[in-house]
XYZ file of C-alpha atoms in Angstrom:
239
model
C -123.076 65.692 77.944
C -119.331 66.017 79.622
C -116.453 65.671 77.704
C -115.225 62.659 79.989
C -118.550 60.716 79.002
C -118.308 61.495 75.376
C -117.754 58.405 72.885
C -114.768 59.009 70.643
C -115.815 58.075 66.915
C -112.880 56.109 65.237
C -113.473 56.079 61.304
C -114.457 52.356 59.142
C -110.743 52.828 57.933
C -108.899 53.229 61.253
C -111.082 50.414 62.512
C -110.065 47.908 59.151
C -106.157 48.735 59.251
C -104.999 46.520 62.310
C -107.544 43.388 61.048
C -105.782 44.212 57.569
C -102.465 44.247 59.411
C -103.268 40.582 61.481
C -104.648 39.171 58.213
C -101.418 39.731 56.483
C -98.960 38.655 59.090
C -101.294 35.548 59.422
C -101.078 34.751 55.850
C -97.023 35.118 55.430
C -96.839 32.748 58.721
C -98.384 30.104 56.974
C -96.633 30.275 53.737
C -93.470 30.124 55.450
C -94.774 27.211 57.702
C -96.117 25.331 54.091
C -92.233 26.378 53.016
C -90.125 24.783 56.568
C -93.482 21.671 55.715
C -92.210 20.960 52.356
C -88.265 21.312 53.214
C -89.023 18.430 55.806
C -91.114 16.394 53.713
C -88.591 13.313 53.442
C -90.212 12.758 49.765
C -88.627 16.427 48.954
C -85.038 15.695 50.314
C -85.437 11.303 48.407
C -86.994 13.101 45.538
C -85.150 10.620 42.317
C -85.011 13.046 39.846
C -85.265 17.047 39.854
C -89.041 18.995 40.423
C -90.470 19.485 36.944
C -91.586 22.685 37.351
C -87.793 23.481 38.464
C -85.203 24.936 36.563
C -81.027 25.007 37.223
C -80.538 27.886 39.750
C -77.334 28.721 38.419
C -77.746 28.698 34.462
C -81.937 28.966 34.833
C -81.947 25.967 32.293
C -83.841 22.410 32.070
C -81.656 20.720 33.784
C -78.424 19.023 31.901
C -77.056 15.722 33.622
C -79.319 16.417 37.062
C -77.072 16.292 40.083
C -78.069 16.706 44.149
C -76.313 17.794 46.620
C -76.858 16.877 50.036
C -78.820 19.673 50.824
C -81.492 18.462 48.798
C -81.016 21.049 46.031
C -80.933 20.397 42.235
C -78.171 22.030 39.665
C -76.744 20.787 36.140
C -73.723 18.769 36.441
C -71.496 20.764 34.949
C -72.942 24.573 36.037
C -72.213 23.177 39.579
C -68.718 21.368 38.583
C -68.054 25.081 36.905
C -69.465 26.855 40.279
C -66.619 24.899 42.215
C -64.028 25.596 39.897
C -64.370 29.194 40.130
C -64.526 29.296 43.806
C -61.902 27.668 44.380
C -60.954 23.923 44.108
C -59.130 23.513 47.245
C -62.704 23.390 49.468
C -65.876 22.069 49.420
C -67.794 23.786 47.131
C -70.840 26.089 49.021
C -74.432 25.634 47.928
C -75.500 28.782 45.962
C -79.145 28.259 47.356
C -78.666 27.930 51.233
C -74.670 28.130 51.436
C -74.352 24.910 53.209
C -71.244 22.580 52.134
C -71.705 20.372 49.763
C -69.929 17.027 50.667
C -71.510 15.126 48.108
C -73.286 14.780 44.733
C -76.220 12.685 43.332
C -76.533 12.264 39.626
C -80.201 11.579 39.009
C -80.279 7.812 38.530
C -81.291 7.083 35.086
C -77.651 8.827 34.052
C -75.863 6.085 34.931
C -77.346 3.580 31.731
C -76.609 6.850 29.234
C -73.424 5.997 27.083
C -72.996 9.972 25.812
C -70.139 10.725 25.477
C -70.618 14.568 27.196
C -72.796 12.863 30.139
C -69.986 9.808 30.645
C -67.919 13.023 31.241
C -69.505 14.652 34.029
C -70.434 11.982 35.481
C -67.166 10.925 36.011
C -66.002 15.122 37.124
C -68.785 14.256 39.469
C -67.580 11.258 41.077
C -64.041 12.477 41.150
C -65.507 15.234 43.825
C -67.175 13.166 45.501
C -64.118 11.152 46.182
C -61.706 14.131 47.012
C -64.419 15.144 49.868
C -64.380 11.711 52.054
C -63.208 11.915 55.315
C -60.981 9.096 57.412
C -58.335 7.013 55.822
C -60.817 6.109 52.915
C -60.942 9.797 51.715
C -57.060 10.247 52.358
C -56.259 7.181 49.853
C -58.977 8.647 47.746
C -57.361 12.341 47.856
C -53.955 11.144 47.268
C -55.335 8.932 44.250
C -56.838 12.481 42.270
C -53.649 14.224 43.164
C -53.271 14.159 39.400
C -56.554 16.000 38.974
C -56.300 18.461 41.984
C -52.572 19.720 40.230
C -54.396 19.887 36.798
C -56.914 22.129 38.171
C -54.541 24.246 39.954
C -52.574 24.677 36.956
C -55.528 25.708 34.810
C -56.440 28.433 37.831
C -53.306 29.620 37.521
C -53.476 30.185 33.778
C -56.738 32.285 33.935
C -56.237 36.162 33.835
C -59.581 36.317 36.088
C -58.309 33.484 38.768
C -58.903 34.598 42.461
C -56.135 32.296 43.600
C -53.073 32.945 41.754
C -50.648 34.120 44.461
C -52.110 31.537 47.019
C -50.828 28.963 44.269
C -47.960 30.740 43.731
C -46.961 30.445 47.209
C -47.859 27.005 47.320
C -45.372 26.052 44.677
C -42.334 27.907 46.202
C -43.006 26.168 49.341
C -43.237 22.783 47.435
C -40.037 23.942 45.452
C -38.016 24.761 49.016
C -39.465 20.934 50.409
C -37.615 19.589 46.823
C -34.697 21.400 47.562
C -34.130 20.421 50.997
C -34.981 16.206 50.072
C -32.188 17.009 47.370
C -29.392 18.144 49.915
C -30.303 15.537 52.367
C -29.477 12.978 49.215
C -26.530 11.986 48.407
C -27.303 13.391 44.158
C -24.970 16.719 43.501
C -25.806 17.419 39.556
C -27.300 20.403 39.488
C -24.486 23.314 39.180
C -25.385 25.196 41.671
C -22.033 28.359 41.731
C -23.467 31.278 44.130
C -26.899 30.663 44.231
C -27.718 28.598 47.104
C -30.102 24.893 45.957
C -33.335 26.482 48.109
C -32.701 30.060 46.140
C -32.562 28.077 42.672
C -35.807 25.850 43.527
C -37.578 28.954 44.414
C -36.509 31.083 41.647
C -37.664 28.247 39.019
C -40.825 27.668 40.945
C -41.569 31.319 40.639
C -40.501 31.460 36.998
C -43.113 28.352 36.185
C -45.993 30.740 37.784
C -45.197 33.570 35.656
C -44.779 31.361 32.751
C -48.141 29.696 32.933
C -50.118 33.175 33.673
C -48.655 34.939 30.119
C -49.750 31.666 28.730
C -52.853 32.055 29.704
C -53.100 35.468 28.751
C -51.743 34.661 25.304
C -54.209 32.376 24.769
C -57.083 34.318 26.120
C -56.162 36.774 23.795
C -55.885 34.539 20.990
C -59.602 33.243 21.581
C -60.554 36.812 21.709
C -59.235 37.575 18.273
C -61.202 34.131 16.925
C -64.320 35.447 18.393
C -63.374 38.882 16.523
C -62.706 37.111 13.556
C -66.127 35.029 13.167
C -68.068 37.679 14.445
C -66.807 39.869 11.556
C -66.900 36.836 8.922
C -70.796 36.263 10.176
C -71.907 40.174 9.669
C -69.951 39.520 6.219
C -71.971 37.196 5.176
């Protein structure tokens, strides 16, 4: 027989490795599809409470005070209150599952009849975001009413040795000290004793001073709950 009418012979194994191949790429298309199916599934995104065979996907706890966003994902209350706080307070806080912002939050409804003290708590942290977050002239009355807690939390970022922020705050309080000093030369007030420094330089100078001031405090006092943790480690291997 010629070598042009000759049958090649392909091996069982060569023969099994593509349908192996299709079978598997087959079989990862419809997991994803049940995956993008159960993402849609309306009872998914209106689920009342969290999956129980869920955990928090930030402290990998049960969940503690169950909160939603409007992604549809689950987190504790206060892991995602702490998430926000640590990336910064000034924006909407980003979904650590699918990065998406998170405009609002839904405590799981059977919070709301708890009287604990630590759930009262965060549920009020909770609604306080939710009401810095609205848009329109609702959400600017509602921003200018948690002014109070917005300059709290900036004042506590400012005070931890491992805030991101510091000199964005900083800056942000020299420019508020130069908008103090110009309302004060525009009015007709002339108490403070000014001699060579100019009223802007002095403004700036103390608003830069009050930075510094609050980020030794909070070193000082993370070094004083060091030393406590120190101490009752030491008094517990005593014992």
């Amino acid at each position: 027989m010629s070598a042009r009418n000759a049958t090649p012979v392909i091996s069982p194994d060569r023969q099994q490795t593509p349908r192996n191949d299709n079978n598997a790429i087959e079989q990862e298309a419809e997991e994803e599809g049940k995956a993008a199916v159960v993402l849609k599934n309306p009872s998914y995104m209106d689920r009342e409470g969290p999956p129980l065979d869920d955990c928090c996907p930030i402290c990998f706890g049960t969940f503690d005070v169950p909160c939603k966003a409007n992604c549809g994902h689950w987190y504790c209350g206060s892991c995602i209150l702490q998430y926000w706080k640590y990336s910064g307070p000034s924006s909407r806080c980003k979904c650590p599952m699918c990065s998406s912002r998170i405009s609002n939050l839904t405590p799981e409804a059977s919070l709301h009849g708890q009287q604990e003290q630590e759930v009262v708590k965060v549920l009020e942290d909770v609604r306080r975001y939710n009401h810095v977050f609205v848009g329109g002239v609702r959400g600017l009355a509602r921003k200018v009413h948690v002014v109070p807690f917005l300059f709290k939390r900036m004042l506590e970022e400012m005070m931890d040795p491992d805030g991101h922020n510091f000199f964005l705050y900083e800056k942000l309080m020299r420019m508020f000290a130069i908008f103090l000093a110009i309302l004060y030369i525009s009015s007709p007030f002339d108490f403070i004793p000014l001699g060579r420094i100019g009223v802007v330089r002095l403004f700036e100078y103390m608003s830069m001073l009050l930075a510094v001031t609050l980020r030794l405090a909070g070193i000082f006092r993370r070094r004083r709950l060091n030393q406590r943790v120190r101490d009752l480690a030491a008094a517990h291997l005593g014992h």
